XYZ file of C-alpha atoms in Angstrom:
483
model
C 11.042 48.012 19.793
C 14.007 47.598 17.503
C 14.556 48.036 13.797
C 14.320 44.850 11.779
C 16.131 46.414 8.827
C 19.886 45.815 9.124
C 20.589 48.308 6.322
C 18.603 51.366 7.469
C 20.475 51.965 10.709
C 23.702 53.028 8.992
C 22.486 55.549 6.413
C 22.659 59.303 6.339
C 19.166 60.286 7.409
C 17.101 62.318 4.990
C 16.575 65.903 6.082
C 12.871 66.760 5.825
C 10.198 67.318 3.208
C 7.842 70.266 2.669
C 4.684 70.625 0.601
C 2.333 73.589 0.191
C -0.857 74.358 -1.768
C -2.542 77.646 -2.632
C -6.119 77.859 -3.919
C -7.453 74.302 -3.868
C -10.663 72.773 -2.561
C -9.749 71.047 0.710
C -6.075 71.976 0.316
C -5.121 69.737 3.243
C -6.060 66.618 1.275
C -3.613 67.625 -1.469
C -0.936 68.240 1.163
C -1.520 64.822 2.731
C -1.032 63.149 -0.659
C 2.100 65.205 -1.315
C 3.538 64.268 2.066
C 2.923 60.588 1.305
C 5.198 60.997 -1.735
C 7.823 62.705 0.425
C 7.663 60.206 3.289
C 11.187 58.966 2.525
C 12.544 62.398 3.500
C 11.283 62.164 7.064
C 9.684 59.212 8.822
C 9.649 60.494 12.377
C 6.705 62.900 12.335
C 4.310 64.781 10.081
C 2.128 67.867 10.276
C -0.298 70.007 8.270
C -1.494 73.580 8.861
C -4.370 75.061 6.863
C -5.944 78.516 6.612
C -9.539 79.514 5.993
C -11.751 82.473 6.872
C -11.912 81.369 10.490
C -8.139 81.255 10.912
C -5.395 78.641 11.110
C -5.912 74.938 11.813
C -3.135 72.461 12.614
C -2.648 68.771 13.181
C 0.780 67.405 14.027
C 1.691 63.876 15.025
C 4.624 61.545 15.477
C 4.919 58.705 13.008
C 4.119 58.319 9.315
C 1.657 60.251 7.197
C -0.402 57.085 6.813
C -2.284 56.534 10.036
C -2.203 60.218 10.940
C -3.674 61.885 7.841
C -5.658 59.181 6.043
C -8.894 59.652 7.971
C -11.678 61.894 6.668
C -12.270 63.470 10.061
C -8.628 64.572 10.288
C -8.757 66.291 6.900
C -12.169 67.869 7.677
C -10.573 69.426 10.758
C -8.107 71.193 8.423
C -10.435 73.350 6.275
C -9.372 75.990 3.798
C -8.048 76.501 0.293
C -4.461 76.979 1.481
C -2.286 74.594 3.481
C 1.291 73.530 4.046
C 2.804 70.380 5.459
C 6.027 68.810 6.645
C 7.548 65.375 7.170
C 10.380 65.295 9.639
C 13.468 63.503 10.679
C 15.049 65.464 13.510
C 18.446 66.965 12.737
C 18.216 69.873 15.182
C 16.006 69.421 18.236
C 14.602 66.253 19.755
C 11.810 64.120 18.322
C 9.260 65.510 20.810
C 5.849 66.624 19.526
C 6.675 70.257 20.278
C 9.313 70.104 17.518
C 6.979 68.662 14.869
C 6.333 71.089 12.026
C 4.747 73.210 10.695
C 5.460 75.439 13.672
C 2.834 78.119 14.316
C 2.770 81.391 16.265
C 0.379 84.296 16.680
C 2.447 87.367 15.846
C 1.453 90.985 16.333
C 0.042 91.196 12.809
C -1.509 87.729 12.570
C -0.791 84.024 12.469
C 2.442 82.669 11.043
C 3.112 79.014 10.132
C 6.437 77.714 8.850
C 7.780 74.429 7.447
C 11.539 74.123 7.000
C 13.840 71.716 5.196
C 17.467 72.366 6.084
C 19.499 73.490 9.055
C 20.390 76.896 10.466
C 24.100 76.725 11.279
C 24.069 79.763 13.587
C 20.786 78.895 15.336
C 22.307 78.503 18.806
C 24.023 81.878 18.679
C 20.826 83.551 17.477
C 18.815 81.725 20.120
C 21.062 82.969 22.920
C 20.711 86.534 21.655
C 16.933 86.215 21.383
C 16.698 84.692 24.863
C 18.573 87.664 26.300
C 16.053 89.961 24.584
C 13.202 88.123 26.285
C 12.088 85.620 23.640
C 10.519 82.493 25.128
C 11.021 79.395 23.003
C 8.447 76.615 22.873
C 10.642 74.072 21.030
C 14.271 73.094 20.606
C 14.046 73.275 16.801
C 16.282 75.667 14.885
C 13.214 76.595 12.801
C 11.666 78.446 15.748
C 14.571 80.890 15.626
C 13.156 82.189 12.337
C 9.764 82.805 13.951
C 11.327 84.891 16.730
C 13.457 86.841 14.276
C 10.321 87.665 12.284
C 8.414 88.587 15.451
C 11.138 90.948 16.701
C 12.052 92.531 13.369
C 11.769 96.344 13.303
C 10.289 96.226 9.787
C 6.592 97.072 9.458
C 5.439 94.770 6.627
C 5.344 90.983 6.986
C 7.378 90.305 3.851
C 10.060 92.776 4.943
C 10.140 91.171 8.395
C 10.732 87.753 6.848
C 13.519 89.100 4.632
C 15.091 90.852 7.627
C 14.973 87.586 9.594
C 16.522 85.507 6.820
C 19.357 87.982 6.357
C 20.447 87.028 9.889
C 20.548 83.266 9.438
C 23.280 81.064 8.016
C 23.094 77.584 6.576
C 20.534 75.838 4.398
C 16.821 76.367 4.137
C 13.921 75.687 1.839
C 10.965 77.314 3.555
C 7.211 77.410 3.158
C 5.459 80.069 5.245
C 1.736 80.689 5.577
C 0.353 84.041 6.677
C -2.911 85.871 6.169
C -1.104 87.738 3.370
C -0.437 84.558 1.402
C 1.727 81.480 0.925
C 5.446 82.249 0.771
C 8.199 79.969 -0.552
C 11.884 80.740 -0.140
C 15.187 79.015 -0.813
C 18.573 79.943 0.656
C 20.964 81.917 -1.589
C 23.071 78.830 -2.355
C 20.095 76.580 -3.048
C 21.524 73.818 -0.884
C 18.154 72.178 -0.228
C 15.706 71.544 -3.107
C 12.332 73.223 -3.721
C 10.119 73.162 -6.819
C 6.902 74.825 -7.973
C 4.005 73.210 -9.826
C 0.504 74.049 -10.974
C -2.946 72.567 -11.538
C -4.926 75.258 -13.310
C -5.074 78.174 -10.856
C -3.731 76.057 -7.996
C -0.082 76.649 -7.083
C 1.974 73.924 -5.391
C 5.414 73.891 -3.803
C 7.266 70.691 -2.919
C 10.693 69.376 -1.976
C 10.663 66.984 -4.948
C 8.915 66.700 -8.300
C 7.559 63.246 -7.434
C 5.133 64.926 -5.013
C 3.775 66.993 -7.905
C 3.329 63.825 -9.973
C 1.287 62.158 -7.250
C -1.383 64.888 -7.243
C -1.384 65.346 -11.016
C 0.331 68.734 -10.976
C 2.442 70.088 -13.816
C 6.034 70.888 -12.934
C 6.688 74.587 -13.596
C 10.218 75.206 -12.389
C 12.607 75.159 -9.464
C 12.420 77.873 -6.888
C 15.730 79.551 -7.712
C 18.464 79.846 -5.073
C 17.877 83.049 -3.126
C 14.372 83.491 -4.561
C 11.261 84.315 -2.551
C 7.859 83.641 -4.154
C 4.654 85.106 -2.712
C 1.313 83.642 -3.799
C -1.951 85.373 -2.884
C -5.020 86.969 -4.439
C -2.747 89.300 -6.404
C -1.138 86.352 -8.195
C 2.361 84.861 -8.114
C 5.170 87.348 -7.439
C 8.895 86.634 -7.378
C 11.498 88.561 -5.364
C 15.284 88.326 -5.095
C 16.024 89.818 -1.651
C 19.530 88.345 -1.277
C 22.861 89.100 -2.899
C 23.561 86.870 -5.891
C 25.771 83.845 -5.163
C 27.029 80.828 -7.096
C 24.548 77.995 -6.323
C 25.722 74.948 -4.378
C 22.842 72.397 -4.388
C 23.412 69.271 -2.293
C 25.071 66.563 -4.406
C 23.781 63.814 -2.105
C 20.248 64.369 -3.375
C 21.385 62.495 -6.495
C 23.263 59.817 -4.570
C 20.615 58.843 -2.019
C 18.089 61.348 -0.619
C 15.691 61.977 -3.506
C 13.345 59.366 -4.886
C 14.633 57.926 -8.176
C 11.467 59.073 -9.962
C 12.164 62.721 -9.094
C 13.940 65.314 -11.198
C 16.507 67.372 -9.256
C 18.476 70.286 -10.740
C 16.858 69.438 -14.071
C 18.322 65.909 -14.000
C 16.446 62.608 -13.635
C 17.620 61.086 -10.357
C 17.213 57.576 -11.781
C 19.380 58.414 -14.788
C 21.988 60.156 -12.657
C 22.280 57.103 -10.404
C 22.656 54.812 -13.415
C 25.371 57.160 -14.706
C 27.097 57.018 -11.331
C 27.125 53.213 -11.552
C 28.563 53.330 -15.067
C 31.371 55.680 -14.024
C 32.042 53.492 -10.986
C 32.486 50.498 -13.315
C 34.892 52.483 -15.490
C 36.951 53.606 -12.509
C 37.059 50.390 -10.492
C 35.903 47.472 -12.608
C 36.781 43.954 -11.548
C 36.198 40.425 -12.851
C 33.058 38.979 -11.316
C 30.070 36.784 -12.076
C 27.151 38.978 -10.981
C 26.372 42.539 -9.839
C 24.148 42.665 -6.753
C 22.497 45.858 -5.464
C 21.955 46.570 -1.796
C 18.197 47.203 -1.878
C 16.633 49.514 -2.535
C 18.870 52.562 -2.870
C 21.682 50.676 -4.631
C 19.515 49.387 -7.492
C 19.868 52.149 -10.140
C 23.650 52.404 -9.664
C 23.934 48.615 -9.874
C 22.017 48.635 -13.170
C 24.421 51.242 -14.531
C 27.430 49.292 -13.284
C 26.154 46.067 -14.863
C 25.412 47.700 -18.205
C 28.832 49.388 -18.367
C 30.775 46.312 -17.233
C 28.828 43.635 -19.075
C 28.440 41.664 -15.833
C 24.879 40.382 -15.277
C 22.665 42.282 -12.833
C 20.980 39.961 -10.328
C 18.840 40.383 -7.225
C 21.140 38.607 -4.813
C 19.465 40.200 -1.807
C 15.680 39.941 -1.571
C 13.721 42.534 0.354
C 10.379 41.786 1.979
C 7.939 44.691 1.608
C 5.531 43.285 4.160
C 7.506 43.847 7.351
C 7.075 47.013 9.370
C 9.967 49.089 10.557
C 9.720 47.755 14.126
C 9.076 44.375 15.637
C 8.916 43.126 19.225
C 11.898 40.854 19.771
C 11.716 39.093 23.151
C 15.158 37.497 23.201
C 18.663 37.968 21.873
C 18.324 34.849 19.717
C 15.120 36.087 18.072
C 16.606 39.566 17.733
C 19.530 38.097 15.779
C 17.168 36.208 13.491
C 15.033 39.317 13.025
C 17.516 40.994 10.704
C 16.501 38.509 7.996
C 12.839 39.478 8.170
C 13.337 42.355 5.773
C 16.406 41.367 3.724
C 17.674 37.903 2.933
C 20.365 36.511 0.647
C 19.237 34.712 -2.502
C 21.481 31.777 -1.642
C 20.784 29.659 -4.730
C 22.035 32.545 -6.865
C 24.959 33.586 -4.657
C 26.619 30.242 -3.910
C 29.974 29.845 -5.613
C 29.798 33.241 -7.339
C 32.124 36.219 -7.419
C 29.880 39.085 -6.277
C 30.091 42.839 -6.884
C 27.941 44.507 -4.236
C 26.746 48.046 -5.054
C 25.681 50.404 -2.262
C 25.183 54.157 -2.197
C 27.483 55.009 0.736
C 29.397 53.813 3.771
C 28.797 55.783 6.969
C 29.834 53.929 10.134
C 30.496 50.718 8.246
C 28.272 48.530 10.408
C 25.835 47.916 7.557
C 28.610 46.938 5.138
C 29.924 44.388 7.623
C 26.466 42.766 7.782
C 25.992 42.753 4.009
C 29.374 41.226 3.235
C 28.872 38.567 5.907
C 25.417 37.804 4.508
C 26.995 37.118 1.114
C 29.727 34.937 2.600
C 27.179 32.961 4.634
C 25.256 32.395 1.395
C 28.373 30.815 -0.143
C 29.832 33.667 -2.224
C 33.326 32.808 -3.518
C 34.447 36.460 -3.582
C 32.763 39.629 -2.350
C 33.813 42.946 -3.900
C 32.112 46.116 -2.715
C 31.669 49.224 -4.856
C 30.235 52.457 -3.451
C 28.302 54.965 -5.572
C 29.668 57.984 -3.697
C 33.100 59.113 -2.519
C 34.163 58.287 1.053
C 32.033 60.195 3.595
C 34.748 61.814 5.691
C 32.967 64.898 7.056
C 29.757 65.692 8.909
C 26.929 67.623 7.281
C 25.592 70.788 8.935
C 22.892 71.601 6.390
C 19.980 69.425 7.428
C 21.341 65.877 7.284
C 21.728 63.805 10.423
C 25.366 62.758 10.102
C 27.343 61.070 12.875
C 30.141 63.098 14.407
C 33.306 62.781 12.382
C 34.955 60.384 14.823
C 32.229 57.835 13.971
C 32.600 58.092 10.194
C 34.585 55.049 9.049
C 36.233 56.868 6.138
C 37.475 59.599 8.490
C 39.345 56.995 10.535
C 40.660 54.548 7.894
C 41.989 54.492 4.360
C 40.173 52.392 1.757
C 42.432 49.349 2.211
C 41.817 49.329 5.968
C 38.082 49.787 5.387
C 38.047 46.741 3.087
C 39.628 44.644 5.836
C 37.183 46.030 8.404
C 34.116 45.026 6.383
C 35.804 41.742 5.324
C 35.490 42.437 1.579
C 37.926 41.041 -0.995
C 38.111 44.557 -2.423
C 36.488 47.939 -1.869
C 36.339 51.010 -4.095
C 34.438 54.302 -4.162
C 33.584 56.536 -7.078
C 35.939 59.524 -7.183
C 34.611 63.027 -6.537
C 35.555 63.902 -10.114
C 33.722 60.812 -11.357
C 30.615 61.726 -9.369
C 30.529 65.181 -10.948
C 31.123 63.654 -14.370
C 28.167 61.319 -13.880
C 26.005 64.398 -13.272
C 27.289 66.135 -16.389
C 29.612 68.508 -14.524
C 33.321 68.963 -14.089
C 34.304 69.841 -10.551
C 36.253 73.040 -10.026
C 38.250 73.046 -6.791
C 38.095 76.848 -6.803
C 34.298 76.954 -7.183
C 32.469 73.609 -6.903
C 29.063 73.597 -8.585
C 27.485 71.634 -5.739
C 27.726 71.226 -1.988
C 29.963 68.188 -1.531
C 31.181 69.012 1.977
C 30.446 65.534 3.348
C 33.079 64.197 0.935
C 35.547 67.087 0.673
C 35.115 69.168 3.824
C 34.525 72.224 1.618
C 31.641 73.888 3.476
C 29.981 76.657 1.444
C 28.792 78.758 4.416
C 30.034 79.830 7.799
C 29.456 77.281 10.586
C 29.124 79.717 13.468
C 27.696 77.342 16.061
C 30.348 74.712 15.340
C 33.134 77.291 15.493
C 31.802 78.677 18.780
C 31.514 75.168 20.223
C 35.102 74.325 19.287
C 36.328 77.605 20.753
C 34.429 76.928 23.974
C 35.820 73.389 24.215
C 39.333 74.665 23.551
C 38.895 77.253 26.320
C 37.719 74.623 28.773
C 40.673 72.382 27.891
C 43.064 75.282 28.417
C 41.558 76.024 31.804
C 41.884 72.350 32.749
C 45.569 72.353 31.787
C 46.267 75.585 33.664
């Protein structure tokens, strides 16, 4: 089973998506709808855990939300007025069912379910310490580290145990936790990963993106603030700030690619921000051409902005079929080669003889860009110029994004001129980091960036303990080998 989409295999993979509901009839049905809206954030697995008077109920499965949570009997098996859910793409831990969230454990003072978007950058070090203390792990997910830290905390109250656990972790996290004391939402002190709160009457909802609130008819209330913990139970909605204040660093790539264009992130319409990015890209690296062509679907808003700013017509030069599944049985190499056109195909009548500006959101390994440029040349394009709506991706992400190791990032190995030759484009240009910030209404400060842009700049906003330990261990082994 191989992917038929030649453009999806060379993208930064979305992290995960979380969705939680307090005080709703059949809360699990709301969660299932919310997870449908967040499917783009994780297409590997999905899970829902609910709570009623009889206790906790869970269903977790590999694959999409549709097919796993669209049957009445599945939802009926998840009773209760409170539930949380998760869609997953594995960044830490394998894709095995044991790693599918929400994770659940019976602690000394009751059940504890957790759904996590992000990545704990000192999880391996904490895991080794916990193992030595006698903790027995059931998964390879970094999220389970939080469960064990809560379970072994010396604090007496559940909320204090959670705070104690989170004070020990590094990295990025937007968390939803379900206990018999209530539904708890928490965001890391830098706010790297997104989390919002909404409401339908007396029903409280938390979600990774505002689009999930829209789908269930909820009113957007506000973002969960960086470093904030919100507890929802019979006593109402209470907000706590258990962490030292820090300058927020939300992930800038949410605006470039991860979030749906109909979401609002950091108070900014993602669709508008992507159009702005395209306009700035046209200002910085405009070129004479006949048409602007987006790489579907993520390149469309930026291409619209580029076309409007440059005055070059926007055209759908690549047509995407929406009726082909992600996988397809391909019995031979010849059929496998033809299969890449099942989902995307050049609009040859439009392309032939034209000078094309191709707009894409990023270049990772470069394999996708090679295919796209060749597709345009095969369709008869006279010139192919590629413009990228993000700066060169030169560094790996350690905050919940599945990024190739740096040696496999094309921009870490080549300058822009060499990259243009590699993908066989007549020219190649990226938006500058300053231009990207400007498109979002900011002005980047090298001393204190307003966002996490580490994948472009290498400026990581937290310690990377596990990476540092790994490098030290590898250096020690190399030294021993030399000696």
